[in-house]
Short mmCIF file of N, CA, C and O in Angstrom, two decimals:
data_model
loop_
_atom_site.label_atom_id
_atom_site.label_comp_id
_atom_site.label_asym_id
_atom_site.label_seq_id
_atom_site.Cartn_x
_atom_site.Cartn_y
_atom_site.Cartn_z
N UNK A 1 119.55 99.17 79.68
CA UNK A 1 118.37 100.01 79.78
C UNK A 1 117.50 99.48 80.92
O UNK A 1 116.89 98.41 80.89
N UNK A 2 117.53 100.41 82.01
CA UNK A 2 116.37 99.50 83.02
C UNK A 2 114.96 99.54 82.90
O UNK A 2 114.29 100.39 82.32
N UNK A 3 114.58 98.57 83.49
CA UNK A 3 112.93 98.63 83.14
C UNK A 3 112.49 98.74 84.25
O UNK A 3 112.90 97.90 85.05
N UNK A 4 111.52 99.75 84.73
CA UNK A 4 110.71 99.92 85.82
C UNK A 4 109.87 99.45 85.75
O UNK A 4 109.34 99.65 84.66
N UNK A 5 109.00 98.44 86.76
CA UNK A 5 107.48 97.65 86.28
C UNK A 5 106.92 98.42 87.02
O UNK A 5 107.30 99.17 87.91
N UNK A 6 105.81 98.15 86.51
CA UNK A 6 104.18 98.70 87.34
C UNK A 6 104.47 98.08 88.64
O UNK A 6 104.40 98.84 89.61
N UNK A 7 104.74 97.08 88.81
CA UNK A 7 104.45 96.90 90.37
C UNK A 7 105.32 97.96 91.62
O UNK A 7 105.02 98.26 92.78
N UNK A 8 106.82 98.42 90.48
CA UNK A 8 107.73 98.68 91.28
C UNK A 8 107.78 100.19 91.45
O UNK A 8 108.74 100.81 91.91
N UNK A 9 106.31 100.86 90.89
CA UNK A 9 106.29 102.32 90.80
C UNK A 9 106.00 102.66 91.96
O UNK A 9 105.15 101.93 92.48
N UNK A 10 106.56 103.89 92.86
CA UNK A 10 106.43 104.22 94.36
C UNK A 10 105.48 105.26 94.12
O UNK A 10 105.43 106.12 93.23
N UNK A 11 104.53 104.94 95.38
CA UNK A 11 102.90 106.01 95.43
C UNK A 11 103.37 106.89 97.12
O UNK A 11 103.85 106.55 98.20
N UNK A 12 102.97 107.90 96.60
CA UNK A 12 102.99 108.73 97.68
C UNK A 12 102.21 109.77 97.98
O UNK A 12 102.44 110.88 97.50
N UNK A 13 101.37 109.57 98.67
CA UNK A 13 99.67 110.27 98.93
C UNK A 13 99.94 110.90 99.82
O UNK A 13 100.51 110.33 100.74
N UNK A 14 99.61 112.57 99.94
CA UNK A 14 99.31 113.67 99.95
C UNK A 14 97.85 114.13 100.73
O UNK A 14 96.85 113.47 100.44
N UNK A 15 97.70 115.34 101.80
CA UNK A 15 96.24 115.41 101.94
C UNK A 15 95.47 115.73 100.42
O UNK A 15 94.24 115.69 100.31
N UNK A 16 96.29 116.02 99.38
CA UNK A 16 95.51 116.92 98.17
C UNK A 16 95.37 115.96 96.95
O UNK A 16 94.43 116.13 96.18
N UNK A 17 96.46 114.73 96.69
CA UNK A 17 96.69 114.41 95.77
C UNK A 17 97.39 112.98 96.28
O UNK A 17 97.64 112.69 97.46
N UNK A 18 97.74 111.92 94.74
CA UNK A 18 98.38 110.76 95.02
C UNK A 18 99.53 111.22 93.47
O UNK A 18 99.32 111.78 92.39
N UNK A 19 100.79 110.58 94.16
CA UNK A 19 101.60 110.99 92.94
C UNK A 19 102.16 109.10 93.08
O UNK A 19 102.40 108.30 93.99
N UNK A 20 102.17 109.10 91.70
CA UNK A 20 102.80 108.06 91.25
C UNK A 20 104.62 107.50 90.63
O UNK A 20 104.64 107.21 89.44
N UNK A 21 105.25 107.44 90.98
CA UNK A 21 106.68 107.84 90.43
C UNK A 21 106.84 106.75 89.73
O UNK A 21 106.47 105.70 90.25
N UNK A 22 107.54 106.71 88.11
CA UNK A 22 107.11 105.89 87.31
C UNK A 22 108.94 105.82 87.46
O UNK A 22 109.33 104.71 87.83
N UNK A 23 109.80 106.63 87.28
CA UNK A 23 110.80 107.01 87.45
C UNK A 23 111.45 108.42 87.83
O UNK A 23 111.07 109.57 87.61
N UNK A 24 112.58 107.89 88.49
CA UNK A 24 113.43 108.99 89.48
C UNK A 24 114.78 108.07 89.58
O UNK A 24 114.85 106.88 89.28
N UNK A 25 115.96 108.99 90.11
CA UNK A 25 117.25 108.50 90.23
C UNK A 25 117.26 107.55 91.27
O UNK A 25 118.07 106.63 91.26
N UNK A 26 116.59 107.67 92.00
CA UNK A 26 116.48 106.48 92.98
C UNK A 26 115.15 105.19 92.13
O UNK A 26 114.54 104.39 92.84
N UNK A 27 115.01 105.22 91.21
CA UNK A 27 114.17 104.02 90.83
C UNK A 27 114.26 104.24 89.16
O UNK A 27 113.26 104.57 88.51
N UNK A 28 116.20 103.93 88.26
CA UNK A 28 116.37 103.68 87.72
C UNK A 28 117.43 104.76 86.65
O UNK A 28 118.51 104.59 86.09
N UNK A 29 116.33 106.05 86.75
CA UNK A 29 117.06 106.86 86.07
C UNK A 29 118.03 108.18 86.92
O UNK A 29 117.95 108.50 88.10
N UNK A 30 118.79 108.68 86.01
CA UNK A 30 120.15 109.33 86.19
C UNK A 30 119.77 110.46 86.66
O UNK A 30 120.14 110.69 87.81
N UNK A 31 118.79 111.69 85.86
CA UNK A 31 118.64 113.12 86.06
C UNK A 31 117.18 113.77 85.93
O UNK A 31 116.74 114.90 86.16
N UNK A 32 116.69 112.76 85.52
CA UNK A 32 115.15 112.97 85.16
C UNK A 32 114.32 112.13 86.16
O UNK A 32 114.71 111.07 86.66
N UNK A 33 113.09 112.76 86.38
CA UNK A 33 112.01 111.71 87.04
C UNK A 33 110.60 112.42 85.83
O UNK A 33 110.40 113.31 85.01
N UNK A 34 109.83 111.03 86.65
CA UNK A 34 108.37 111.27 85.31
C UNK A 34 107.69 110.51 86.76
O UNK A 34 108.26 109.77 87.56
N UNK A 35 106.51 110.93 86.76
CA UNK A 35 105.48 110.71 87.72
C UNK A 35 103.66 111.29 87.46
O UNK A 35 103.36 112.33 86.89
N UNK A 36 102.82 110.42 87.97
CA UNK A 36 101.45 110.89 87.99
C UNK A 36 100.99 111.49 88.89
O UNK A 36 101.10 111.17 90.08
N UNK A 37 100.41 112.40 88.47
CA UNK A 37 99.36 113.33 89.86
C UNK A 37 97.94 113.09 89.70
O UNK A 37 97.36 113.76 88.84
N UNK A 38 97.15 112.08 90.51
CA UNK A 38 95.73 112.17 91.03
C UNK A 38 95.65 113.21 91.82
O UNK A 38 96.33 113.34 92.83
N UNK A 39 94.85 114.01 91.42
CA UNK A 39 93.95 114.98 92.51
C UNK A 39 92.49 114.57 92.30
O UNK A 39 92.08 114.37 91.15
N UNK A 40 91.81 114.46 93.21
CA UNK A 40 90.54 114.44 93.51
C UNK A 40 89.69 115.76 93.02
O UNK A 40 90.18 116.85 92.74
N UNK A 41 88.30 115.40 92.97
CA UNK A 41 87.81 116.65 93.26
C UNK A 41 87.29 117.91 94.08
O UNK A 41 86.36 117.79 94.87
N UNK A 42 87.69 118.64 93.94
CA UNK A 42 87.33 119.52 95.10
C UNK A 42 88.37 119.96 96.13
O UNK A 42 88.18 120.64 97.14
N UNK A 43 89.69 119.36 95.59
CA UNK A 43 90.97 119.33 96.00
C UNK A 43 91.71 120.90 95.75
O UNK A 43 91.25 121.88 95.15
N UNK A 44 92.89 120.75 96.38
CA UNK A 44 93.52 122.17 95.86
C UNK A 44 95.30 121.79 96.43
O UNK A 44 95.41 121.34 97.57
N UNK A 45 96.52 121.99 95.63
CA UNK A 45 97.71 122.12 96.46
C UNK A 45 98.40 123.02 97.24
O UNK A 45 97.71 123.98 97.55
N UNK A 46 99.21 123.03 97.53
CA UNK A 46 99.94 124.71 98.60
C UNK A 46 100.31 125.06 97.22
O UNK A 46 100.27 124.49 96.13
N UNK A 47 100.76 126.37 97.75
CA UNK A 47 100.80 127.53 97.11
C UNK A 47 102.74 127.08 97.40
O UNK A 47 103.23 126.94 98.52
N UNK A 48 103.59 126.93 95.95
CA UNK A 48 104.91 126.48 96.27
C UNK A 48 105.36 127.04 94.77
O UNK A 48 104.78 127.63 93.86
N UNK A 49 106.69 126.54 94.99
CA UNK A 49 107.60 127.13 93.84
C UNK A 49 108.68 125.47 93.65
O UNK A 49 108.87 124.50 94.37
N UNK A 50 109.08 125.85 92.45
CA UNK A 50 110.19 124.50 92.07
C UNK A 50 111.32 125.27 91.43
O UNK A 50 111.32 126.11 90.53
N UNK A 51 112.46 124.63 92.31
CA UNK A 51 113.57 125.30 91.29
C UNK A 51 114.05 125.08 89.94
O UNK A 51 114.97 125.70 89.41
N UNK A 52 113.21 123.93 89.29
CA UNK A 52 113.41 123.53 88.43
C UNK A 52 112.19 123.76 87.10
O UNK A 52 111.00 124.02 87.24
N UNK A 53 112.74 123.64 86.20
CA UNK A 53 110.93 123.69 84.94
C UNK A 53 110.70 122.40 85.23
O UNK A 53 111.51 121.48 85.37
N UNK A 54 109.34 122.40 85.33
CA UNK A 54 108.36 120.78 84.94
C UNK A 54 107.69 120.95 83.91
O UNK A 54 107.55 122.08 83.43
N UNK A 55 106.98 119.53 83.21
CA UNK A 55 106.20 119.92 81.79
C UNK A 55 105.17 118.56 82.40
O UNK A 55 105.54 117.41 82.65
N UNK A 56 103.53 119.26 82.54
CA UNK A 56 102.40 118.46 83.04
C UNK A 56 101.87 118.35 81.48
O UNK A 56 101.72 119.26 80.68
N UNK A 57 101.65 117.10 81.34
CA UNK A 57 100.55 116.67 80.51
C UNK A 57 99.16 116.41 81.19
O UNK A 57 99.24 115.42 81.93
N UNK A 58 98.10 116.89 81.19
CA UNK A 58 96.68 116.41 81.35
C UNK A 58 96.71 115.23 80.86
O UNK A 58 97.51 115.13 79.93
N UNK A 59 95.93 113.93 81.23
CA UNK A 59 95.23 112.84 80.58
C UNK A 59 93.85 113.21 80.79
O UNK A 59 93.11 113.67 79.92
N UNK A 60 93.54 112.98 82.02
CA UNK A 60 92.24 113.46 82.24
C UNK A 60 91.51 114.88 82.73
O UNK A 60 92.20 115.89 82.91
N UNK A 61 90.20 114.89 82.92
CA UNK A 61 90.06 115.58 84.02
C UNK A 61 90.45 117.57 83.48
O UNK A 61 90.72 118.02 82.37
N UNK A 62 90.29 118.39 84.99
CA UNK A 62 90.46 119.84 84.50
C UNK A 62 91.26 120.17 85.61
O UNK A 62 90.98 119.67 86.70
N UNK A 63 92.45 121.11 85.45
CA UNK A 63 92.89 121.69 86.13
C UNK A 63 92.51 123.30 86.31
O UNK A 63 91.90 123.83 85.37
N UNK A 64 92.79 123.97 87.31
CA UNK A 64 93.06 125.89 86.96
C UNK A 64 94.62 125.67 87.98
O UNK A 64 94.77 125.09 89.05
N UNK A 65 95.54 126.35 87.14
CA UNK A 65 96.28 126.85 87.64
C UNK A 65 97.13 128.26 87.91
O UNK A 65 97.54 129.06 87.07
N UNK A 66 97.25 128.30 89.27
CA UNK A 66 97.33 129.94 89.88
C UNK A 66 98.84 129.70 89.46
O UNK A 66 99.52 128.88 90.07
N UNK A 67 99.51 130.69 88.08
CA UNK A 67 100.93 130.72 88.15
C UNK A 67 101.47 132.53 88.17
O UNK A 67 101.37 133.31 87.22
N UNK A 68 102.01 132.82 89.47
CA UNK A 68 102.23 133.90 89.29
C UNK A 68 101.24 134.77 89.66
O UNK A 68 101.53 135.90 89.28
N UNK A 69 100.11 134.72 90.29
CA UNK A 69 98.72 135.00 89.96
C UNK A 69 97.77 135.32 88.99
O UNK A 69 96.65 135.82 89.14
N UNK A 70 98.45 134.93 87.82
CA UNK A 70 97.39 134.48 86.72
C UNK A 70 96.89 132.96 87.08
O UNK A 70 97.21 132.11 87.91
N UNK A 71 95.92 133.06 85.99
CA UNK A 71 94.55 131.83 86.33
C UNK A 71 95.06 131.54 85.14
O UNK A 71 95.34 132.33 84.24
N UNK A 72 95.24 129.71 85.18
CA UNK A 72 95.34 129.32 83.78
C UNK A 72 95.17 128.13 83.65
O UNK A 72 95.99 127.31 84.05
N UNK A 73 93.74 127.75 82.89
CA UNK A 73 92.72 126.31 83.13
C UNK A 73 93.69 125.70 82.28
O UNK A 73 94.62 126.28 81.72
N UNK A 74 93.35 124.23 82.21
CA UNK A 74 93.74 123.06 81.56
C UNK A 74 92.94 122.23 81.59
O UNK A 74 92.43 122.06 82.70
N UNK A 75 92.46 121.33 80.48
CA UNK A 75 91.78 120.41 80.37
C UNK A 75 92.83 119.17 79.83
O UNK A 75 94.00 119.29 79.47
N UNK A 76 91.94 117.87 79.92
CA UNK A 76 92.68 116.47 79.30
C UNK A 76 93.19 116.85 77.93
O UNK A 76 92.56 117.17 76.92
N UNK A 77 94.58 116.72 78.17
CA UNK A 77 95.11 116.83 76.58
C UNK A 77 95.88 117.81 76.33
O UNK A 77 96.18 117.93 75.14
N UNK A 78 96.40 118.74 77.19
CA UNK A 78 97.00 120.20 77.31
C UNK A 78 98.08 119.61 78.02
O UNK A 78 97.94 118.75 78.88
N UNK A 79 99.24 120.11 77.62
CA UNK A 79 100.41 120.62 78.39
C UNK A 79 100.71 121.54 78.62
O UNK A 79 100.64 122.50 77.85
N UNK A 80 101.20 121.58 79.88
CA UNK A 80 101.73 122.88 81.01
C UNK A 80 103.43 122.91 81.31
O UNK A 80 104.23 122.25 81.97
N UNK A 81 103.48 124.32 80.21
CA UNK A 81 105.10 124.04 80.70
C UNK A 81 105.35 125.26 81.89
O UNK A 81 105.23 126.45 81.60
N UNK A 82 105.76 124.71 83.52
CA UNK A 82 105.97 125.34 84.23
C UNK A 82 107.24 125.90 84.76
O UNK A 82 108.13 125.13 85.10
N UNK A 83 107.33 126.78 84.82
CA UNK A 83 109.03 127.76 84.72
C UNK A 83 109.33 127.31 85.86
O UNK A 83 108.45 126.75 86.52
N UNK A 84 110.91 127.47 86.47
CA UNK A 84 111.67 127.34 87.47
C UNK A 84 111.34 128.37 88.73
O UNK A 84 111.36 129.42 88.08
N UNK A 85 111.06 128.78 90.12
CA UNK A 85 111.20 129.55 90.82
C UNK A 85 109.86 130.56 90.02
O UNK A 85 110.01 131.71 89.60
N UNK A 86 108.71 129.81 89.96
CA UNK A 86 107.45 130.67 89.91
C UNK A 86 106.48 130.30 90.81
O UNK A 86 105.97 129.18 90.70
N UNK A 87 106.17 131.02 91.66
CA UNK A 87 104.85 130.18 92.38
C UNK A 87 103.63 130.29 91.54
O UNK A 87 103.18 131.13 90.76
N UNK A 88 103.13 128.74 92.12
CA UNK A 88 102.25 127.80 91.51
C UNK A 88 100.71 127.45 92.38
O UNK A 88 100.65 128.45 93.10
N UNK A 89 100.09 127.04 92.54
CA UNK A 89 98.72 126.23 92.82
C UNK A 89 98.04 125.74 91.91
O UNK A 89 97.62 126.39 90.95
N UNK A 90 97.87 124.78 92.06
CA UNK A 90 96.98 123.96 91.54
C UNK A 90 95.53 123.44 92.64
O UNK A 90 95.44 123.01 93.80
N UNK A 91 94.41 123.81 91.35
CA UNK A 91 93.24 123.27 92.11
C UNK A 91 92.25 122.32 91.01
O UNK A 91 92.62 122.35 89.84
N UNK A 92 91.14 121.56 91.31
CA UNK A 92 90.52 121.42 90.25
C UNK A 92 89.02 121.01 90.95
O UNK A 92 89.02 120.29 91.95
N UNK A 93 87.79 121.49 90.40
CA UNK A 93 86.56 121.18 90.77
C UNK A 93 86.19 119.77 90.69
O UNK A 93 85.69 119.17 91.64
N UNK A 94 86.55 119.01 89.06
CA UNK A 94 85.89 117.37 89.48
C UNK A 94 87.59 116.81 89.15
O UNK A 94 87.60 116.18 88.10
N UNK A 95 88.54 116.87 89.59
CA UNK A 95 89.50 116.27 89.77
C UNK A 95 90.80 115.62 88.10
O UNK A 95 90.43 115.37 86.96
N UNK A 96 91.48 115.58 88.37
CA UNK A 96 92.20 115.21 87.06
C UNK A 96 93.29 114.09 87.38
O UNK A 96 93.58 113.42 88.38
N UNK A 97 93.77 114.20 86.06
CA UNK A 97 95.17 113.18 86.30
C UNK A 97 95.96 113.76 85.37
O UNK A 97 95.40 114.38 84.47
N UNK A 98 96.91 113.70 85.39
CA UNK A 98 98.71 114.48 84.79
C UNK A 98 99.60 113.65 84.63
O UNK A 98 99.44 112.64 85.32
N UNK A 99 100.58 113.67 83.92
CA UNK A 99 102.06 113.22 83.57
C UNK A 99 102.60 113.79 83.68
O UNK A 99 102.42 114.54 82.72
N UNK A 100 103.86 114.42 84.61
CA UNK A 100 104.38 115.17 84.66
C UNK A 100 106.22 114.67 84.78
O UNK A 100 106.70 113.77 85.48
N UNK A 101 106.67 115.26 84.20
CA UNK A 101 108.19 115.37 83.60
C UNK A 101 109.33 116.80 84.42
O UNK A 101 108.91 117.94 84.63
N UNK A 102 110.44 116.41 84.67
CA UNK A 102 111.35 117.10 85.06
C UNK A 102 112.87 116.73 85.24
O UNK A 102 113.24 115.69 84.68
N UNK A 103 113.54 117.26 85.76
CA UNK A 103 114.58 116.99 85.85
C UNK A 103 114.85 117.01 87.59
O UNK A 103 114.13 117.61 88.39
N UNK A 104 115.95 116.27 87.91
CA UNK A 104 115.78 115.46 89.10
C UNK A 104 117.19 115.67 89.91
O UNK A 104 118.15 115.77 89.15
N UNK A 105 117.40 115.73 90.92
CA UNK A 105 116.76 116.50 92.02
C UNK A 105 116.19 117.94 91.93
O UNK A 105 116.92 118.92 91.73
N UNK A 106 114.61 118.03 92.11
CA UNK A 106 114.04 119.46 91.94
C UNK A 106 113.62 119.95 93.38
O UNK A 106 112.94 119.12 93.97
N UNK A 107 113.84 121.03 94.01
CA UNK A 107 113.31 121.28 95.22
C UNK A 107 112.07 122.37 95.30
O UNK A 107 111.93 123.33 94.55
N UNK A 108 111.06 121.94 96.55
CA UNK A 108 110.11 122.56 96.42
C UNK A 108 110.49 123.95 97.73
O UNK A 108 111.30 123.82 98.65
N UNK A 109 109.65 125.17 97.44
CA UNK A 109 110.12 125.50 98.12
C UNK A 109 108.89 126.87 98.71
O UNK A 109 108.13 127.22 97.81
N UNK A 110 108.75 127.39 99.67
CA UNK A 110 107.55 128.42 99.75
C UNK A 110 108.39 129.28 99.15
O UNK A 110 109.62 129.17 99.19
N UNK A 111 107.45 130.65 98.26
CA UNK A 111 108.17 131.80 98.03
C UNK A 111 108.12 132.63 98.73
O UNK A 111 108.92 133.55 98.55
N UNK A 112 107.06 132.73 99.99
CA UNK A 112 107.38 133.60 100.82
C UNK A 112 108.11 133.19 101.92
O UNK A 112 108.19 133.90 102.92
N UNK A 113 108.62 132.21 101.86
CA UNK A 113 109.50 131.63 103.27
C UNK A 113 108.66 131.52 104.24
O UNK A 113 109.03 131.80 105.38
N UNK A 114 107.56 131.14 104.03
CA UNK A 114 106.28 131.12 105.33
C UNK A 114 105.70 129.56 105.56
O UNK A 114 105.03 129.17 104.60
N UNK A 115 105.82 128.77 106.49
CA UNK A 115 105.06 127.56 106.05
C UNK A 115 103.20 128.09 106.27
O UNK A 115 102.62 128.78 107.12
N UNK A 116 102.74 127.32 104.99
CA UNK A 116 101.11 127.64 105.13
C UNK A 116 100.52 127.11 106.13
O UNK A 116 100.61 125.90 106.30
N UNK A 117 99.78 127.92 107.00
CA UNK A 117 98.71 127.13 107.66
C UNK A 117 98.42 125.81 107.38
O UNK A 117 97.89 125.79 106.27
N UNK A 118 98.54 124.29 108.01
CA UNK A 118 98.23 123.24 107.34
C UNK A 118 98.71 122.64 106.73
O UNK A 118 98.32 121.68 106.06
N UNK A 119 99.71 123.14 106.86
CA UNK A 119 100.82 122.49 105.53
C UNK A 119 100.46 121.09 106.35
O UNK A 119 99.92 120.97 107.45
N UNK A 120 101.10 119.72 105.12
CA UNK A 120 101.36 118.27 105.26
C UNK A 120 102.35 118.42 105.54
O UNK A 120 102.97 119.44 105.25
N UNK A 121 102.97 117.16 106.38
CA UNK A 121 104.14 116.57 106.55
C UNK A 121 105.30 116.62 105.45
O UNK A 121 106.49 116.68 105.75
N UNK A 122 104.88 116.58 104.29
CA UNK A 122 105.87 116.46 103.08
C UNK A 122 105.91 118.14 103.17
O UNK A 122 106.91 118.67 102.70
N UNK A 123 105.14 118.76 103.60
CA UNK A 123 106.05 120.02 102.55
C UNK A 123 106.94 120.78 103.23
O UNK A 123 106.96 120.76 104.46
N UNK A 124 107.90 121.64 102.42
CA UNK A 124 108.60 122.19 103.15
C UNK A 124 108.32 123.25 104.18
O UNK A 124 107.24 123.86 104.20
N UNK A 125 109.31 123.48 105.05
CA UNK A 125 109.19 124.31 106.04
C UNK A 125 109.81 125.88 106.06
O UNK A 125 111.02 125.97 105.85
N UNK A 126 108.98 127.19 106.33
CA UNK A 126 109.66 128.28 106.09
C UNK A 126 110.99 128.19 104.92
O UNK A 126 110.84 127.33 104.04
N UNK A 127 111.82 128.73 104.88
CA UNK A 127 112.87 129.18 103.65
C UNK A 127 113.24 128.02 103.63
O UNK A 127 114.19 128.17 102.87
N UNK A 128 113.24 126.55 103.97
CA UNK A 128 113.85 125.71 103.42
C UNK A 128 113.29 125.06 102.00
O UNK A 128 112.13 125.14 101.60
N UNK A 129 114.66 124.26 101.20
CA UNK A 129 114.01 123.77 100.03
C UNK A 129 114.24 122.49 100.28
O UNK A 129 115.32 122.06 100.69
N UNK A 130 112.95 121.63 99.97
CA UNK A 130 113.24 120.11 100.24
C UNK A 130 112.50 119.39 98.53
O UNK A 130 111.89 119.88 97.58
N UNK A 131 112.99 118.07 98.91
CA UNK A 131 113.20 117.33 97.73
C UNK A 131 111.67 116.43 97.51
O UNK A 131 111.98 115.30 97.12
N UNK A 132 110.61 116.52 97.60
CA UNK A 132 109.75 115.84 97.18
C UNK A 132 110.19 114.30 96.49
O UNK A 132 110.79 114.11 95.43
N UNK A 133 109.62 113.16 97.58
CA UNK A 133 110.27 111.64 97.51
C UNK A 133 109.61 111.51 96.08
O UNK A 133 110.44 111.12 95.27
N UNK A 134 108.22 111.75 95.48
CA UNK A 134 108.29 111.36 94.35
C UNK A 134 108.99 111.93 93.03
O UNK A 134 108.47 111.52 91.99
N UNK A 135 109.99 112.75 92.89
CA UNK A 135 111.10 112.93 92.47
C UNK A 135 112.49 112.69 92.46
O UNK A 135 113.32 112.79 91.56
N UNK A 136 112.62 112.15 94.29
CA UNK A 136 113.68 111.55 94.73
C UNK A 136 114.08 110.71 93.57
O UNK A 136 115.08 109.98 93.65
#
């Protein structure tokens, strides 16, 4: 059974957010990764899709999330189970923190095949689907 330590968890900061990877196939496990999302406040993510379901736990903090274009808040203590190939955003006014769970390799991907204005370095580009390292 491997043990991942705190020291050996990989951080990977975002203009929007810091994700924490507690585990992924590259840091122990087989098919699954589990990771934290800091967002700040006043923050917001791209507008993306995952080919895979994820399941966010809140710890702290408030989310709204745009799924599909419904609006659908979250506070500390709620789980979010998010479907495969739905576009998503996430924003939050005073910022939160999450646990979030999936299965591994998941790719992110635009649904309109458009890169956003601004996009970061990590995200993907027009119709491609890429692998987000804190899932790697």
């Amino acid at each position: 059974m491997p043990v991942i330590r705190r020291a050996d968890a990989r951080r990977t900061e975002t203009p929007n957010a810091v994700m924490t990877t507690y585990a992924s196939p590259t840091q122990g496990a087989t098919a699954l990764a589990m990771w934290q999302v800091d967002m700040s406040a006043g923050k917001q993510g791209p507008l993306h899709a995952m080919d895979v379901e994820q399941i966010w736990t809140f710890v702290s903090g408030a989310a709204t999330v745009d799924l599909a274009g419904d609006a659908v808040a979250v506070t500390a203590g709620d789980t979010l189970v998010l479907p495969a190939d739905v576009a998503r955003r996430i924003s939050t006014v005073d910022g939160f923190t999450a646990v979030v769970a999936g299965p591994s390799p998941a790719h992110a991907y635009n649904p309109d095949a458009r890169t956003p204005e601004g996009a970061c370095a990590l995200a993907p580009r027009d119709d491609e689907r890429m692998l987000p390292p804190w899932i790697a």
